[in-house]
Coordinates of C-alpha atoms in Angstrom, one line a residue:
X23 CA 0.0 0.0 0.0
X24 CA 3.0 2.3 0.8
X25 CA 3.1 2.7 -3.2
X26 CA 0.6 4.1 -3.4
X27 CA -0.6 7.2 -1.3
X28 CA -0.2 9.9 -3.6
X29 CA -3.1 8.3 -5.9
X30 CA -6.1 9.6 -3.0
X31 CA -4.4 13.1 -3.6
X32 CA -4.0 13.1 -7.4
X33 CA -7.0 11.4 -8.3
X34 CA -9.4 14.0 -6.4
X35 CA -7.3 16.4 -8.3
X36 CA -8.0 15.4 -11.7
X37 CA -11.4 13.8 -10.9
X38 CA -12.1 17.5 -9.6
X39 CA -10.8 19.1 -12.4
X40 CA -12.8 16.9 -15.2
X41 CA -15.5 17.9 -14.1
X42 CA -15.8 21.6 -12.5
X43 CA -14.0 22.9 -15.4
X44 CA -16.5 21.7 -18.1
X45 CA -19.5 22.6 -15.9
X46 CA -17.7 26.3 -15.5
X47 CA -16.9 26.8 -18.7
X48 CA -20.9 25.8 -19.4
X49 CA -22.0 27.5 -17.1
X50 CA -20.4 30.6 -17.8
X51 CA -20.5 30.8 -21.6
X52 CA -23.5 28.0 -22.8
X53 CA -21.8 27.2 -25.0
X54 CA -22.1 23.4 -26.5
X55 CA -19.7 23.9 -28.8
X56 CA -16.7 25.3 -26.6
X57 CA -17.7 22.5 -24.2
X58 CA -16.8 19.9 -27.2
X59 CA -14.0 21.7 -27.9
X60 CA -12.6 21.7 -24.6
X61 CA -13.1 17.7 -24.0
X62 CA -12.2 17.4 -27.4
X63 CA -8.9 18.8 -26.5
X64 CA -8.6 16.9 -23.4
X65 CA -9.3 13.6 -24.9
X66 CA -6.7 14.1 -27.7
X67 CA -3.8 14.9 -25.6
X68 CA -4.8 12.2 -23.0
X69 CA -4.4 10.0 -26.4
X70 CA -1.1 11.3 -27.1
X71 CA 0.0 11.1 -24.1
X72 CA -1.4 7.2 -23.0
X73 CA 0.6 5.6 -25.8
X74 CA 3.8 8.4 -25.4
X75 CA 4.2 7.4 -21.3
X76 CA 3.3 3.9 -22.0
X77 CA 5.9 2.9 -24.5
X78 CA 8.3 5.0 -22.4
X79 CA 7.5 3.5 -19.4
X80 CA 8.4 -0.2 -20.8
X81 CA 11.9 1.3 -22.0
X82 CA 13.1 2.1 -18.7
X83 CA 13.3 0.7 -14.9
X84 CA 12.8 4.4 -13.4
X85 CA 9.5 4.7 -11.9
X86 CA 10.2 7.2 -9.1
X87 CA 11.0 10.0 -11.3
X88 CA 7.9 9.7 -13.2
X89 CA 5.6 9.6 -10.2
X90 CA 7.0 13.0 -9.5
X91 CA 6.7 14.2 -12.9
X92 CA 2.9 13.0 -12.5
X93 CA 2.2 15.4 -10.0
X94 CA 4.2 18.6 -11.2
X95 CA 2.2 18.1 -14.3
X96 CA -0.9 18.1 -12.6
X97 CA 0.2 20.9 -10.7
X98 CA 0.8 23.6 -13.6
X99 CA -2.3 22.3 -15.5
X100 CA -4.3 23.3 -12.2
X101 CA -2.9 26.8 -12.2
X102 CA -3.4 27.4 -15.7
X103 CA -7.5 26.9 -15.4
X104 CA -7.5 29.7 -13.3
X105 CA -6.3 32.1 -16.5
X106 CA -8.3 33.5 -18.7
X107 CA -10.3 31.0 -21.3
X108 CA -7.1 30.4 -23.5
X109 CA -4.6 29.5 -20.7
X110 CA -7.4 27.3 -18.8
X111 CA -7.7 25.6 -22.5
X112 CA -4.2 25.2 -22.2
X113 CA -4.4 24.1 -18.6
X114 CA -7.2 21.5 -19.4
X115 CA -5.1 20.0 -22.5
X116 CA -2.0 19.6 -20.3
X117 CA -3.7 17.6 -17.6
X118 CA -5.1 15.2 -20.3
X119 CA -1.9 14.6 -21.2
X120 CA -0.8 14.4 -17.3
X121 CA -3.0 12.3 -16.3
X122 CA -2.4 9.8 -19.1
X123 CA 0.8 8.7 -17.3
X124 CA -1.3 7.4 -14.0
X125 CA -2.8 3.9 -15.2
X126 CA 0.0 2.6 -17.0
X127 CA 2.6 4.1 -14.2
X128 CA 0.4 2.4 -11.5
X129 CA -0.5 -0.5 -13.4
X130 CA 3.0 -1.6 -14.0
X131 CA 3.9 -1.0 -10.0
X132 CA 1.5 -3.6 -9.5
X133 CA 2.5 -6.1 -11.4
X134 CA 6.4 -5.5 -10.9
X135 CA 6.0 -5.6 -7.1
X136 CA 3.5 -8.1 -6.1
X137 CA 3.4 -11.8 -6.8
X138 CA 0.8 -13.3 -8.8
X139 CA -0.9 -14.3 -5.7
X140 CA -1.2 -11.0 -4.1
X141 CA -2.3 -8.8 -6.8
X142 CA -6.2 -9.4 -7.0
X143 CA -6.1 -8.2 -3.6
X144 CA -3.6 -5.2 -4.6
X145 CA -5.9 -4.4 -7.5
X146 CA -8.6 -4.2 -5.4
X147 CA -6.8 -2.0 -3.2
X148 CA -5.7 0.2 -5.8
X149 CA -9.2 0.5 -7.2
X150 CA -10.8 1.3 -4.0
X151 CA -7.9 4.1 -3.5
X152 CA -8.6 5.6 -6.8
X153 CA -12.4 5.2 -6.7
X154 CA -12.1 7.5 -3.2
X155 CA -10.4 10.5 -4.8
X156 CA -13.2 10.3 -7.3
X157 CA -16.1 10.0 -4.8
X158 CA -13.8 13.1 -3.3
X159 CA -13.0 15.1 -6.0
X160 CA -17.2 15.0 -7.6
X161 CA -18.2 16.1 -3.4
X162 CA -16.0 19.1 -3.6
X163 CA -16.8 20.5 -6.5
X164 CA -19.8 21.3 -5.0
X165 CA -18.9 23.2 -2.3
X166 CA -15.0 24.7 -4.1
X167 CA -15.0 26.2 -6.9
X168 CA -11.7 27.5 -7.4
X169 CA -8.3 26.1 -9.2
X170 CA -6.2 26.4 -6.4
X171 CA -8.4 23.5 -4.7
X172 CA -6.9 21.2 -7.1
X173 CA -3.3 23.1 -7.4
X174 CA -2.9 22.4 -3.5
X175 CA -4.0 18.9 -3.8
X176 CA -1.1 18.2 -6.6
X177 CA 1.8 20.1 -4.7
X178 CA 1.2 18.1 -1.6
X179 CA 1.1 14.8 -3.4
X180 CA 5.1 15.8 -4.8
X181 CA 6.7 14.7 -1.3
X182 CA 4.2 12.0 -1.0
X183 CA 5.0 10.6 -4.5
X184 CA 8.7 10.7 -3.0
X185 CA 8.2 8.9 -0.1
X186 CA 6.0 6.8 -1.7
X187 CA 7.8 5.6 -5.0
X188 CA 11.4 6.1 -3.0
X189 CA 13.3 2.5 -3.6
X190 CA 11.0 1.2 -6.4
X191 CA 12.6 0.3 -9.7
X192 CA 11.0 -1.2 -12.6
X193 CA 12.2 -3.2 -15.7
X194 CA 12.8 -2.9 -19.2
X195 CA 9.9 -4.6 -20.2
X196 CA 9.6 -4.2 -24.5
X197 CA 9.6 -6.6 -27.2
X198 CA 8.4 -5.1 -30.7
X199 CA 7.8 -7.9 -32.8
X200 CA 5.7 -9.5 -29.8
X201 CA 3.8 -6.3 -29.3
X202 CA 3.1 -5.7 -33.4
X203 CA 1.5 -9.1 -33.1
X204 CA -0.4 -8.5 -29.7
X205 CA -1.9 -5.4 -31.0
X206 CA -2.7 -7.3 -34.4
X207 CA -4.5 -10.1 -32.2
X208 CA -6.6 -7.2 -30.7
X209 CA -7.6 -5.3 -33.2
X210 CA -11.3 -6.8 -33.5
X211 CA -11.2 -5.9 -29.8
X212 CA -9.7 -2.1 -29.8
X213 CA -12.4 -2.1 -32.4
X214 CA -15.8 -2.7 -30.0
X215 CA -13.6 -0.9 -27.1
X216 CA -13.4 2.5 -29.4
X217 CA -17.1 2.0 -30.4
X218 CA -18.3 1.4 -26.7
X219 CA -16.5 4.6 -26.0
X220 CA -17.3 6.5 -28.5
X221 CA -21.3 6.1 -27.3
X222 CA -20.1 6.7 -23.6
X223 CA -18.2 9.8 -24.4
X224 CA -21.8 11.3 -25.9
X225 CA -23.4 10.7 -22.8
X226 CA -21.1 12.2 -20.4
X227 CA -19.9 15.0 -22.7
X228 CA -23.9 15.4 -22.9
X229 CA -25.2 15.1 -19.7
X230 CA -24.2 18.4 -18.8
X231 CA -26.7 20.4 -21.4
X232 CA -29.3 17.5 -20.4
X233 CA -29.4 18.4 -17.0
X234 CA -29.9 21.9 -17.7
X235 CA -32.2 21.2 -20.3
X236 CA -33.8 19.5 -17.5
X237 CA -34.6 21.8 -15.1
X238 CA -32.0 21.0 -12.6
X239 CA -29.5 22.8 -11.1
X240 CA -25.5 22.2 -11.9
X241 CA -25.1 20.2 -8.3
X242 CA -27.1 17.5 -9.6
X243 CA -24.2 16.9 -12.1
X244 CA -21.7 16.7 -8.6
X245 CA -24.1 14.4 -6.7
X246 CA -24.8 12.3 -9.8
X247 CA -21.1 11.7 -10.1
X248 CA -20.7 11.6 -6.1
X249 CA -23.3 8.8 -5.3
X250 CA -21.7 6.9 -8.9
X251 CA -18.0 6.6 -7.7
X252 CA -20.0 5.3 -4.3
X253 CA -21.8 3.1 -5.6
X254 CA -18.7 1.7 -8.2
X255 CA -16.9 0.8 -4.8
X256 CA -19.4 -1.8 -4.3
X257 CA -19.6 -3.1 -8.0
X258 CA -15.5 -3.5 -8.3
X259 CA -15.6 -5.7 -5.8
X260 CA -18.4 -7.8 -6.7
X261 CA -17.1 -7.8 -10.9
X262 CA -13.1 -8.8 -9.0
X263 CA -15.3 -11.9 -7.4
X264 CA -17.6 -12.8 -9.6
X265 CA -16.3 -12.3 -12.8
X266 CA -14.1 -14.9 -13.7
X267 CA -16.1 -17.4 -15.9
X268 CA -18.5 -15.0 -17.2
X269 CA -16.9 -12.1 -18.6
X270 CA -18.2 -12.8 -22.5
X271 CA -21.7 -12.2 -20.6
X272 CA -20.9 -9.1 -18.4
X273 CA -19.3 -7.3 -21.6
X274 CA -22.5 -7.9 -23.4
X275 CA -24.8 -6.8 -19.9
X276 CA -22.9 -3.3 -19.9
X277 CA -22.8 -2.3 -23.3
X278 CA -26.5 -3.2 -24.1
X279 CA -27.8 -2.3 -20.8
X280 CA -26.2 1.4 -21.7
X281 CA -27.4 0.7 -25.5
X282 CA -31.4 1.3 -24.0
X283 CA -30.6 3.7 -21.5
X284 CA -29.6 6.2 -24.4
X285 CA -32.0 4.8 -26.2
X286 CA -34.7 5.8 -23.7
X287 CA -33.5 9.2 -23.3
X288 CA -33.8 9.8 -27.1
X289 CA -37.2 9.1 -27.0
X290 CA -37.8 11.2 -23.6
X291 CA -36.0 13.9 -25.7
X292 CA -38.8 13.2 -28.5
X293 CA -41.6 13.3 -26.5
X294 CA -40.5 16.5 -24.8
X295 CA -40.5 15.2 -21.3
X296 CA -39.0 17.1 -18.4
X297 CA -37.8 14.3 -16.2
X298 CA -36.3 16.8 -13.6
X299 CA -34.2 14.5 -10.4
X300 CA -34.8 11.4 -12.6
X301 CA -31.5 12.6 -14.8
X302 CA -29.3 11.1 -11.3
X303 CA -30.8 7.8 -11.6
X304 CA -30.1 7.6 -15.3
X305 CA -26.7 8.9 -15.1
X306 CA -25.8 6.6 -11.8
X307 CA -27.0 3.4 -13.9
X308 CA -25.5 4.3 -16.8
X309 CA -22.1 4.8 -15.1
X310 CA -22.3 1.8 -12.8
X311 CA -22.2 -0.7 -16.5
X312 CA -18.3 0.2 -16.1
X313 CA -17.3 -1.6 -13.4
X314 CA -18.7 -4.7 -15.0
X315 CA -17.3 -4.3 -18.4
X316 CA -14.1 -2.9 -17.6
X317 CA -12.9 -5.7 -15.4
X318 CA -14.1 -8.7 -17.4
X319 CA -12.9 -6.9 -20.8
X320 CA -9.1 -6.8 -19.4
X321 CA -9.5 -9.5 -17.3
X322 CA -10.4 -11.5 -21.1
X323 CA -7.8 -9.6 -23.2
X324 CA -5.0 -9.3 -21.1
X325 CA -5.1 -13.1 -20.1
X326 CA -1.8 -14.7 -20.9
X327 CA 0.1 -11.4 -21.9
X328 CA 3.8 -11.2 -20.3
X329 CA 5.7 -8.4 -22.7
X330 CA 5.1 -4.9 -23.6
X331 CA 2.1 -4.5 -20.8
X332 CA 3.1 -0.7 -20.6
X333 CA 2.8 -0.8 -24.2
X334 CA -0.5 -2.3 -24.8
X335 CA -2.0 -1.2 -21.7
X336 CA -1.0 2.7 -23.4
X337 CA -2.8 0.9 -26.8
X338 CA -6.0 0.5 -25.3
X339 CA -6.1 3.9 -23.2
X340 CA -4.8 5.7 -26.5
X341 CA -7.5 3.9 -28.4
X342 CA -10.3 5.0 -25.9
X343 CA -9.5 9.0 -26.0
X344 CA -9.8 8.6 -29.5
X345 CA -12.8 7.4 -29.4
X346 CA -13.5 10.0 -26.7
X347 CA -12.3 12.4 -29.0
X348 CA -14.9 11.5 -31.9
X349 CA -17.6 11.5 -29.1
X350 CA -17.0 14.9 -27.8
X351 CA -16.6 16.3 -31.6
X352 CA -19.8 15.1 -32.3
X353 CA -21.4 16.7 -29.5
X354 CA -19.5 19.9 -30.4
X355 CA -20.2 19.2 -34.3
X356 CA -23.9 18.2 -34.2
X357 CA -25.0 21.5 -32.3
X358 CA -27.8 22.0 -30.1
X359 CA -29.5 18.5 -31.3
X360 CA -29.2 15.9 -28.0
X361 CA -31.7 13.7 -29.4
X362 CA -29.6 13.4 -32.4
X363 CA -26.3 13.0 -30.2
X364 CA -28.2 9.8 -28.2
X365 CA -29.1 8.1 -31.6
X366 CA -25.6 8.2 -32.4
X367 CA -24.6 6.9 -29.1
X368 CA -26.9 4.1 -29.5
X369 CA -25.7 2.6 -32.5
X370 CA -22.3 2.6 -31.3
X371 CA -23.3 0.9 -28.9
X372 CA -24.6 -2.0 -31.0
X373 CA -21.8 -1.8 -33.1
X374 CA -19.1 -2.4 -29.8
X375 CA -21.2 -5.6 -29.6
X376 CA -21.1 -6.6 -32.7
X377 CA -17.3 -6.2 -33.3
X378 CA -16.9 -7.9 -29.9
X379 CA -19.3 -10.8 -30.4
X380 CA -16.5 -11.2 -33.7
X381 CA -13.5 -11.0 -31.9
X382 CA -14.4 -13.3 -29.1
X383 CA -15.7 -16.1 -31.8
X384 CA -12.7 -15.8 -33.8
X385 CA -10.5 -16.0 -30.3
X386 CA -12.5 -19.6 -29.4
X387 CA -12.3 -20.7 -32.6
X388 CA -8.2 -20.0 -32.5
X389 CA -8.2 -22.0 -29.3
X390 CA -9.7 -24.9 -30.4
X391 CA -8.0 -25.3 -33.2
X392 CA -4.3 -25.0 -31.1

C-alpha cells in the first residue's frame, strides 16, 4: 500500500478538475460547442499522451521519477485553469496529457512488485484508492469552486509521490515484434472498445446540457457523479469476485444495458418530457455498467500477456481517448441537437457488440484449433 498514497491526492485532483471545469466553462458561456472543444482537446492529448508514457514507461526501470513528474504536471495544469479562457484551455489539454501517465505508471507498480498471488487483492486495493479520490474530487466540487483547490491537492502529493515511490525500480519490459503481433491479435477488440467509448463519451460530454435542459441545477451533475463513484466501490468488488467465468456475458450486460438507456433518453428527448431529479438515476445506472465491463474486458484480453504490458495497456487507453475524441466532436459538431447526439450513441453501442461478439468467436475458434 505504501506505493501508493499519492493516488487519494491526485485522483481528487483530476477527478475534480474533469469535471468543474467543463461545468464552469458551461455555465459561464452556454456554449455546447466550446464544451466539445474543450473535451475534445482533453481527450486528444490524453491519447497522445497514453501511448507516449506507455511505450516510455516499458523502455526504462525508473518509476520514481515519473511519479513526480505525474504530480508537477498536474500541478501547472491546475494553475493554468484559473487564467483566462485560452490559458485554462491550455491548462485542461496539459492535464489530459498528465494524467495519461497514472494507469500505465500504476499499473506496471503492481505487477512488478506483487506476486501473482497478491495482486487481486492489490488491485482491489488500488481500485478502492482511486475510486475515493473520485467520490472526493465530484463532493467538492460542490462546495470549491476554485483552481487552487486542485493546485494544493497536486503540490502536496510531490513529497508523497517521494516517499511513496522512493526505492521502487522497474524493468525494461519491451519486445516489438511481440507487441506488433499482440496489437494485431486485438484489433477486433480495440475495435468494439473504441465504439463502446465513443457512445459513452456522448453521454457524459452530454449530460451536462441534459441536465440543464432539464430543469435541474448544476449540483445535480456533482451528486450524480458523487453517489456513482459510491456506488462503483461496491460493484469492483463484486465484478473482481464474480467475474471470472462470465466475462463474454458481463461485456454484453454493460454495453446493451447502456445501448437502452440512451435509447430511452432519445425518446424522452422526443416526446418532450422534463424528467427533472430522474437525470441522477439515469446517469448513476448508466455509469455503474463500467465496473462490469471494464474488469471482465481486461481481465479477457490481457489473459496470458507477459511483454510490452506498458505498451498495450497505453494501446487501449490511446484507443479509448480517441474514441473520446470522436464522441465529444460530435457533440461539439452536431450543435444543439441531443436527441440526435443519443441516436448516435446508440448505434455505437450495437456496433461495440457486434465487433466484440467477432473477436471473441474468432478468439475460441483459434483456441480450439491449437
Amino acid at each position: 500500500m505504501r506505493r501508493f498514497l499519492s493516488q487519494p491526492l491526485l485522483i481528487t485532483a483530476t477527478t475534480y478538475m474533469g469535471i468543474w471545469y467543463p461545468v464552469t466553462l458551461y455555465s459561464h458561456t452556454r456554449s455546447i460547442f466550446l464544451l466539445g472543444l474543450a473535451t475534445t482537446l482533453y481527450n486528444l492529448s490524453n491519447a497522445v499522451g497514453s501511448y507516449f508514457w506507455g511505450d516510455l514507461l516499458d523502455r526504462t526501470g525508473r518509476r520514481l521519477e515519473y511519479g513526480i513528474s505525474l504530480s508537477v504536471l498536474l500541478s501547472i495544469s491546475a494553475l493554468l485553469l484559473g487564467g483566462k479562457l485560452e490559458e485554462s484551455l491550455v491548462g485542461y489539454t496539459l492535464s489530459g496529457f498528465a494524467s495519461a501517465l497514472n494507469s500505465p505508471l500504476y499499473s506496471l507498480l503492481l505487477l512488478e512488485n506483487y506476486s501473482f498471488e497478491e495482486i487481486p487483492k492489490m488491485n482491489s486495493r488500488l481500485s478502492q484508492l482511486t475510486l475515493v479520490g473520485n467520490a472526493l474530487g465530484s463532493v467538492s466540487a460542490i462546495v470549491v469552486s476554485s483552481y487552487l483547490f486542485p493546485f494544493f491537492l497536486c503540490m502536496t502529493s510531490i513529497p508523497l509521490a517521494f516517499v511513496s515511490l522512493m526505492g521502487t525500480h522497474g524493468k525494461i519490459n519491451i519486445d516489438k515484434p511481440s507487441r506488433l503481433k499482440s496489437i494485431k491479435e486485438l484489433t477486433g477488440a480495440l475495435s468494439s472498445f473504441m465504439a463502446f467509448n465513443f457512445g459513452a463519451e456522448i453521454f457524459f460530454t452530454t449530460f451536462v446540457p441534459f441536465n440543464y435542459l432539464m430543469g435541474n441545477p448544476e449540483s445535480f451533475i456533482y451528486v450524480s457523479y458523487f453517489i456513482l463513484y459510491l456506488l462503483d466501490e461496491g460493484i469492483y468488488y463484486i465484478a473482481g469476485k464474480r467475474s471470472s467465468g462470465r466475462e463474454a456475458f458481463l461485456m454484453y450486460l454493460s454495453i446493451m444495458g447502456r445501448a437502452l438507456l440512451v435509447l430511452g433518453i432519445s425518446l424522452v428527448l422526443r416526446l418532450g418530457i422534463r424528467s427533472g431529479g430522474v437525470t441522477i438515476p439515469v446517469f448513476v445506472t448508466f455509469g455503474s455498467f463500467y465496473p462490469l465491463f471494464g474488469t471482465s474486458f481486461f481481465s479477457y484480453m490481457f489473459r496470458n500477456l507477459r511483454k510490452n504490458r506498458g505498451s498495450i495497456i497505453g494501446v487501449f487507453n490511446a484507443v479509448e481517448d480517441i474514441a473520446n475524441i470522436g464522441g465529444s466532436a460530435a457533440v461539439s459538431f452536431l450543435g444543439n441537437d441531443l436527441n440526435l447526439d443519443y441516436l448516435v450513441a446508440f448505434y455505437s453501442f450495437a456496433l461495440s457488440a457486434v465487433t466484440l461478439y467477432s473477436f471473441i468467436t474468432r478468439r475460441l475458434s483459434s483456441s480450439s484449433s491449437n
